Amino acid sequence: MTAAPTIAEEILDLKRQRRAIILAHHYQDHEIQEIADFTGDSLELARAARDAEGDVIAFCGVWFMAETAKVLNPARTVIVPDKDASCSLVEGCPVGPIREYRRRNPDHVIVSYINTSIEVKAESDLLCTSRNAVKIVNSIPADKTVLFLPDRNLGNYVQRETGRQNLKIWQGSCIVHNTFPVRRLLDAKAAHPEAIVVSHPECPEAVLDHSDFIGSTSAIVDYVAAAHQQRPGCEFIVMTESGVNFSLERVAPTSRFYYVANENCNCSECPFMRLNTLEKLRDSLQTLSPVVELSADLIARALLPLERMLAIK
Ligand code: 13P
Ligand code: SF4
């Protein structure tokens, strides 16, 4: 008697039938990252989605990332394992006030973090990710007033790095990174005095002030890989979602990684990202749902700021 296929085998089989590519963010469960064709940060995933061939993009991340994939590659069917995989930044930045801001300040430049709804993207002049936010803001003429939204910690970080005074910052935050207490980071540093602190710019300023490196998830992975090459086996305190551990252990197998629990869940996991499971991925490939559906008008309006971002090297 032959054994029943595992879920991973079922997914691989469906992937072939559907001519699908599986894209995964670093914050996904490691079982999902293991089976993905590509794992990356939000900027790398946007590029991978734009370049994807085949018929289906199974996007294992959060909904706004899948919407971005659809905008960049509208001929593909884009599915997400769980429809409720949202983001506190998206939910804290409704489009109404942004439209009103645009109406009152037609000469201001609106720069939206990619962690926004498709409707907010469509009202924006430029998009950015945590990887290129400083570069994007630096590309705007110095005399222009910029509204940066929606993450206040990333906005403050960009303001410090660019020295830009005419930057207005929306007051949204990430429920995971914004609740990493600096007190717990200092305790971790006391317990591991040799450890290098690597942080995502969505962390509060007090945490960033005690960090040795600040960058997007993939920038953190690259930094750790380089540090490991120079000094194998060093220690890191990682101030971001712990799903990144899969990629970190891959690039630095003899290093040790310590995570600081946040005050929301007393863990370092994103409740939205972790809604996706291997079972739901299989089901979504079977049913081709939940599927991202966007009007042609929204796609056209959101594509403009996305393409402007991707053109800035
Ligand atoms: P990255 O830009 O590093 O992928 O981060 C996205 C995100 O949602 C961080 O919480
Ligand atoms: Fe959004 Fe924070 Fe989750 Fe990233 S970690 S998807 S910013 S809630």
Short mmCIF file of N, CA, C and O in Angstrom, two decimals, residues 39-112:
data_model
loop_
_atom_site.label_atom_id
_atom_site.label_comp_id
_atom_site.label_asym_id
_atom_site.label_seq_id
_atom_site.Cartn_x
_atom_site.Cartn_y
_atom_site.Cartn_z
N THR A 39 11.94 33.36 -1.26
CA THR A 39 11.63 34.05 0.01
C THR A 39 12.37 35.38 -0.01
O THR A 39 13.53 35.45 -0.43
N GLY A 40 11.71 36.43 0.45
CA GLY A 40 12.39 37.73 0.45
C GLY A 40 11.67 38.77 1.28
O GLY A 40 10.68 38.47 1.96
N ASP A 41 12.17 40.01 1.21
CA ASP A 41 11.48 41.13 1.87
C ASP A 41 10.45 41.71 0.90
O ASP A 41 10.32 41.24 -0.25
N SER A 42 9.75 42.74 1.34
CA SER A 42 8.63 43.21 0.52
C SER A 42 9.10 43.76 -0.82
O SER A 42 8.40 43.61 -1.83
N LEU A 43 10.28 44.37 -0.87
CA LEU A 43 10.76 44.90 -2.15
C LEU A 43 11.16 43.74 -3.09
O LEU A 43 10.77 43.74 -4.27
N GLU A 44 11.88 42.79 -2.57
CA GLU A 44 12.29 41.65 -3.42
C GLU A 44 11.06 40.86 -3.90
O GLU A 44 11.04 40.38 -5.04
N LEU A 45 10.07 40.75 -3.03
CA LEU A 45 8.86 40.00 -3.43
C LEU A 45 8.09 40.75 -4.52
O LEU A 45 7.53 40.13 -5.42
N ALA A 46 8.08 42.08 -4.43
CA ALA A 46 7.41 42.86 -5.48
C ALA A 46 8.10 42.62 -6.82
O ALA A 46 7.44 42.39 -7.84
N ARG A 47 9.43 42.63 -6.80
CA ARG A 47 10.16 42.41 -8.05
C ARG A 47 9.94 40.99 -8.56
O ARG A 47 9.74 40.77 -9.76
N ALA A 48 9.95 40.01 -7.65
CA ALA A 48 9.75 38.61 -8.06
C ALA A 48 8.35 38.43 -8.65
O ALA A 48 8.16 37.71 -9.63
N ALA A 49 7.36 39.11 -8.06
CA ALA A 49 5.98 39.01 -8.57
C ALA A 49 5.88 39.64 -9.95
O ALA A 49 5.25 39.09 -10.86
N ARG A 50 6.52 40.78 -10.11
CA ARG A 50 6.50 41.46 -11.42
C ARG A 50 7.06 40.54 -12.50
O ARG A 50 6.55 40.48 -13.62
N ASP A 51 8.12 39.79 -12.17
CA ASP A 51 8.81 38.98 -13.16
C ASP A 51 8.27 37.55 -13.26
O ASP A 51 8.81 36.74 -14.03
N ALA A 52 7.25 37.22 -12.47
CA ALA A 52 6.79 35.83 -12.41
C ALA A 52 6.16 35.40 -13.73
O ALA A 52 5.40 36.15 -14.35
N GLU A 53 6.48 34.17 -14.14
CA GLU A 53 5.83 33.59 -15.31
C GLU A 53 4.82 32.55 -14.83
O GLU A 53 4.60 32.43 -13.64
N GLY A 54 4.21 31.80 -15.74
CA GLY A 54 3.20 30.83 -15.32
C GLY A 54 1.85 31.50 -15.18
O GLY A 54 1.64 32.63 -15.64
N ASP A 55 0.90 30.80 -14.53
CA ASP A 55 -0.46 31.33 -14.46
C ASP A 55 -0.82 31.91 -13.09
O ASP A 55 -1.68 32.79 -13.00
N VAL A 56 -0.21 31.36 -12.04
CA VAL A 56 -0.68 31.69 -10.68
C VAL A 56 0.50 32.12 -9.81
O VAL A 56 1.58 31.53 -9.87
N ILE A 57 0.26 33.16 -9.00
CA ILE A 57 1.21 33.53 -7.95
C ILE A 57 0.53 33.21 -6.62
O ILE A 57 -0.52 33.80 -6.29
N ALA A 58 1.07 32.23 -5.90
CA ALA A 58 0.56 31.93 -4.55
C ALA A 58 1.39 32.76 -3.59
O ALA A 58 2.57 32.48 -3.37
N PHE A 59 0.78 33.82 -3.07
CA PHE A 59 1.54 34.79 -2.28
C PHE A 59 1.39 34.48 -0.80
O PHE A 59 0.33 34.70 -0.21
N CYS A 60 2.46 34.00 -0.19
CA CYS A 60 2.44 33.69 1.24
C CYS A 60 3.05 34.87 1.99
O CYS A 60 4.27 34.95 2.20
N GLY A 61 2.19 35.78 2.31
CA GLY A 61 2.57 37.01 3.01
C GLY A 61 1.27 37.65 3.42
O GLY A 61 0.28 36.95 3.68
N VAL A 62 1.23 38.98 3.46
CA VAL A 62 -0.02 39.63 3.84
C VAL A 62 -0.69 40.25 2.61
O VAL A 62 -0.08 40.37 1.55
N TRP A 63 -1.95 40.61 2.80
CA TRP A 63 -2.79 40.95 1.64
C TRP A 63 -2.24 42.10 0.83
O TRP A 63 -2.27 42.09 -0.41
N PHE A 64 -1.70 43.15 1.49
CA PHE A 64 -1.23 44.30 0.71
C PHE A 64 -0.07 43.90 -0.20
O PHE A 64 0.13 44.49 -1.26
N MET A 65 0.70 42.91 0.19
CA MET A 65 1.81 42.45 -0.65
C MET A 65 1.26 41.74 -1.89
O MET A 65 1.79 41.87 -3.00
N ALA A 66 0.18 40.98 -1.68
CA ALA A 66 -0.44 40.27 -2.80
C ALA A 66 -1.12 41.26 -3.75
O ALA A 66 -1.08 41.09 -4.98
N GLU A 67 -1.71 42.32 -3.18
CA GLU A 67 -2.30 43.36 -4.05
C GLU A 67 -1.21 43.99 -4.92
O GLU A 67 -1.41 44.24 -6.11
N THR A 68 -0.05 44.23 -4.30
CA THR A 68 1.08 44.80 -5.05
C THR A 68 1.47 43.86 -6.19
O THR A 68 1.75 44.31 -7.32
N ALA A 69 1.51 42.57 -5.89
CA ALA A 69 1.85 41.57 -6.92
C ALA A 69 0.86 41.65 -8.08
O ALA A 69 1.24 41.60 -9.26
N LYS A 70 -0.43 41.80 -7.75
CA LYS A 70 -1.46 41.85 -8.79
C LYS A 70 -1.29 43.10 -9.66
O LYS A 70 -1.43 43.04 -10.89
N VAL A 71 -0.98 44.22 -9.02
CA VAL A 71 -0.78 45.47 -9.77
C VAL A 71 0.38 45.32 -10.74
O VAL A 71 0.33 45.77 -11.90
N LEU A 72 1.45 44.67 -10.28
CA LEU A 72 2.66 44.56 -11.10
C LEU A 72 2.56 43.47 -12.15
O LEU A 72 3.32 43.47 -13.12
N ASN A 73 1.65 42.53 -11.97
CA ASN A 73 1.55 41.41 -12.91
C ASN A 73 0.08 40.99 -13.04
O ASN A 73 -0.32 39.89 -12.63
N PRO A 74 -0.76 41.91 -13.60
CA PRO A 74 -2.21 41.69 -13.55
C PRO A 74 -2.72 40.49 -14.35
O PRO A 74 -3.84 40.03 -14.12
N ALA A 75 -1.88 39.97 -15.26
CA ALA A 75 -2.34 38.82 -16.05
C ALA A 75 -2.34 37.53 -15.22
O ALA A 75 -2.97 36.54 -15.60
N ARG A 76 -1.65 37.51 -14.10
CA ARG A 76 -1.59 36.30 -13.27
C ARG A 76 -2.77 36.27 -12.29
O ARG A 76 -3.26 37.32 -11.87
N THR A 77 -3.14 35.08 -11.89
CA THR A 77 -4.09 34.91 -10.79
C THR A 77 -3.27 34.95 -9.50
O THR A 77 -2.33 34.16 -9.35
N VAL A 78 -3.60 35.89 -8.61
CA VAL A 78 -2.82 36.01 -7.37
C VAL A 78 -3.69 35.53 -6.20
O VAL A 78 -4.78 36.07 -5.97
N ILE A 79 -3.19 34.53 -5.50
CA ILE A 79 -3.95 33.99 -4.35
C ILE A 79 -3.13 34.13 -3.07
O ILE A 79 -1.90 34.21 -3.11
N VAL A 80 -3.86 34.17 -1.94
CA VAL A 80 -3.23 34.26 -0.61
C VAL A 80 -3.88 33.16 0.23
O VAL A 80 -5.09 32.99 0.16
N PRO A 81 -3.11 32.42 1.01
CA PRO A 81 -3.73 31.33 1.78
C PRO A 81 -4.84 31.79 2.73
O PRO A 81 -5.83 31.08 2.90
N ASP A 82 -4.70 32.97 3.36
CA ASP A 82 -5.75 33.42 4.28
C ASP A 82 -6.13 34.86 3.97
O ASP A 82 -5.29 35.75 4.00
N LYS A 83 -7.41 35.06 3.71
CA LYS A 83 -7.93 36.39 3.32
C LYS A 83 -7.73 37.42 4.42
O LYS A 83 -7.65 38.62 4.17
N ASP A 84 -7.69 36.96 5.69
CA ASP A 84 -7.59 37.89 6.82
C ASP A 84 -6.16 38.30 7.15
O ASP A 84 -5.93 38.95 8.17
N ALA A 85 -5.21 37.90 6.30
CA ALA A 85 -3.81 38.26 6.57
C ALA A 85 -3.61 39.74 6.23
O ALA A 85 -3.15 40.10 5.16
N SER A 86 -3.99 40.59 7.18
CA SER A 86 -3.92 42.04 6.96
C SER A 86 -2.66 42.58 7.60
O SER A 86 -1.64 41.88 7.70
N CYS A 87 -2.70 43.82 8.10
CA CYS A 87 -1.53 44.47 8.69
C CYS A 87 -2.05 45.66 9.49
O CYS A 87 -2.92 46.39 8.99
N SER A 88 -1.54 45.88 10.68
CA SER A 88 -2.04 46.99 11.51
C SER A 88 -1.76 48.34 10.85
O SER A 88 -2.50 49.31 11.08
N LEU A 89 -0.72 48.42 10.03
CA LEU A 89 -0.42 49.69 9.36
C LEU A 89 -1.48 49.99 8.31
O LEU A 89 -1.91 51.14 8.15
N VAL A 90 -1.90 48.97 7.59
CA VAL A 90 -2.95 49.15 6.57
C VAL A 90 -4.24 49.58 7.27
O VAL A 90 -4.91 50.54 6.85
N GLU A 91 -4.56 48.90 8.35
CA GLU A 91 -5.83 49.17 9.02
C GLU A 91 -5.86 50.53 9.69
O GLU A 91 -6.92 51.11 9.88
N GLY A 92 -4.68 51.04 10.04
CA GLY A 92 -4.61 52.34 10.72
C GLY A 92 -4.50 53.51 9.75
O GLY A 92 -4.25 54.64 10.17
N CYS A 93 -4.67 53.26 8.46
CA CYS A 93 -4.50 54.34 7.49
C CYS A 93 -5.58 54.26 6.41
O CYS A 93 -5.33 53.84 5.28
N PRO A 94 -6.82 54.68 6.77
CA PRO A 94 -7.92 54.64 5.78
C PRO A 94 -7.71 55.68 4.68
O PRO A 94 -7.04 56.68 4.88
N VAL A 95 -8.31 55.42 3.52
CA VAL A 95 -8.05 56.28 2.37
C VAL A 95 -8.72 57.66 2.49
O VAL A 95 -8.21 58.64 1.95
N GLY A 96 -9.85 57.77 3.22
CA GLY A 96 -10.60 59.03 3.30
C GLY A 96 -9.71 60.22 3.67
O GLY A 96 -9.64 61.22 2.94
N PRO A 97 -9.04 60.16 4.83
CA PRO A 97 -8.20 61.30 5.24
C PRO A 97 -7.05 61.57 4.27
O PRO A 97 -6.62 62.72 4.14
N ILE A 98 -6.59 60.55 3.57
CA ILE A 98 -5.49 60.77 2.62
C ILE A 98 -6.01 61.55 1.41
O ILE A 98 -5.37 62.48 0.93
N ARG A 99 -7.20 61.19 0.95
CA ARG A 99 -7.81 61.94 -0.17
C ARG A 99 -8.02 63.39 0.22
O ARG A 99 -7.77 64.31 -0.55
N GLU A 100 -8.49 63.59 1.46
CA GLU A 100 -8.74 64.94 1.95
C GLU A 100 -7.42 65.72 2.03
O GLU A 100 -7.35 66.89 1.63
N TYR A 101 -6.36 65.07 2.51
CA TYR A 101 -5.03 65.71 2.59
C TYR A 101 -4.57 66.11 1.19
O TYR A 101 -4.10 67.22 0.97
N ARG A 102 -4.74 65.21 0.26
CA ARG A 102 -4.35 65.46 -1.14
C ARG A 102 -5.10 66.68 -1.70
O ARG A 102 -4.54 67.54 -2.35
N ARG A 103 -6.41 66.75 -1.39
CA ARG A 103 -7.24 67.85 -1.88
C ARG A 103 -6.77 69.19 -1.30
O ARG A 103 -6.68 70.18 -2.00
N ARG A 104 -6.43 69.18 0.00
CA ARG A 104 -6.00 70.42 0.66
C ARG A 104 -4.56 70.80 0.33
O ARG A 104 -4.19 71.95 0.46
N ASN A 105 -3.74 69.82 -0.01
CA ASN A 105 -2.30 70.09 -0.23
C ASN A 105 -1.83 69.51 -1.56
O ASN A 105 -1.01 68.59 -1.60
N PRO A 106 -2.36 70.05 -2.67
CA PRO A 106 -2.05 69.44 -3.97
C PRO A 106 -0.56 69.49 -4.33
O PRO A 106 -0.11 68.69 -5.16
N ASP A 107 0.19 70.39 -3.67
CA ASP A 107 1.62 70.51 -4.02
C ASP A 107 2.52 69.63 -3.16
O ASP A 107 3.72 69.56 -3.38
N HIS A 108 1.98 68.95 -2.15
CA HIS A 108 2.80 68.08 -1.31
C HIS A 108 3.02 66.74 -2.00
O HIS A 108 2.19 66.30 -2.80
N VAL A 109 4.14 66.09 -1.65
CA VAL A 109 4.43 64.76 -2.23
C VAL A 109 4.02 63.70 -1.20
O VAL A 109 4.47 63.74 -0.05
N ILE A 110 3.17 62.79 -1.61
CA ILE A 110 2.74 61.73 -0.68
C ILE A 110 3.58 60.47 -0.95
O ILE A 110 3.54 59.91 -2.04
N VAL A 111 4.35 60.09 0.06
CA VAL A 111 5.16 58.87 -0.03
C VAL A 111 4.53 57.83 0.89
O VAL A 111 4.47 58.03 2.11
N SER A 112 4.06 56.75 0.31
CA SER A 112 3.43 55.71 1.12
C SER A 112 4.33 54.49 1.22
O SER A 112 4.88 54.03 0.21
#
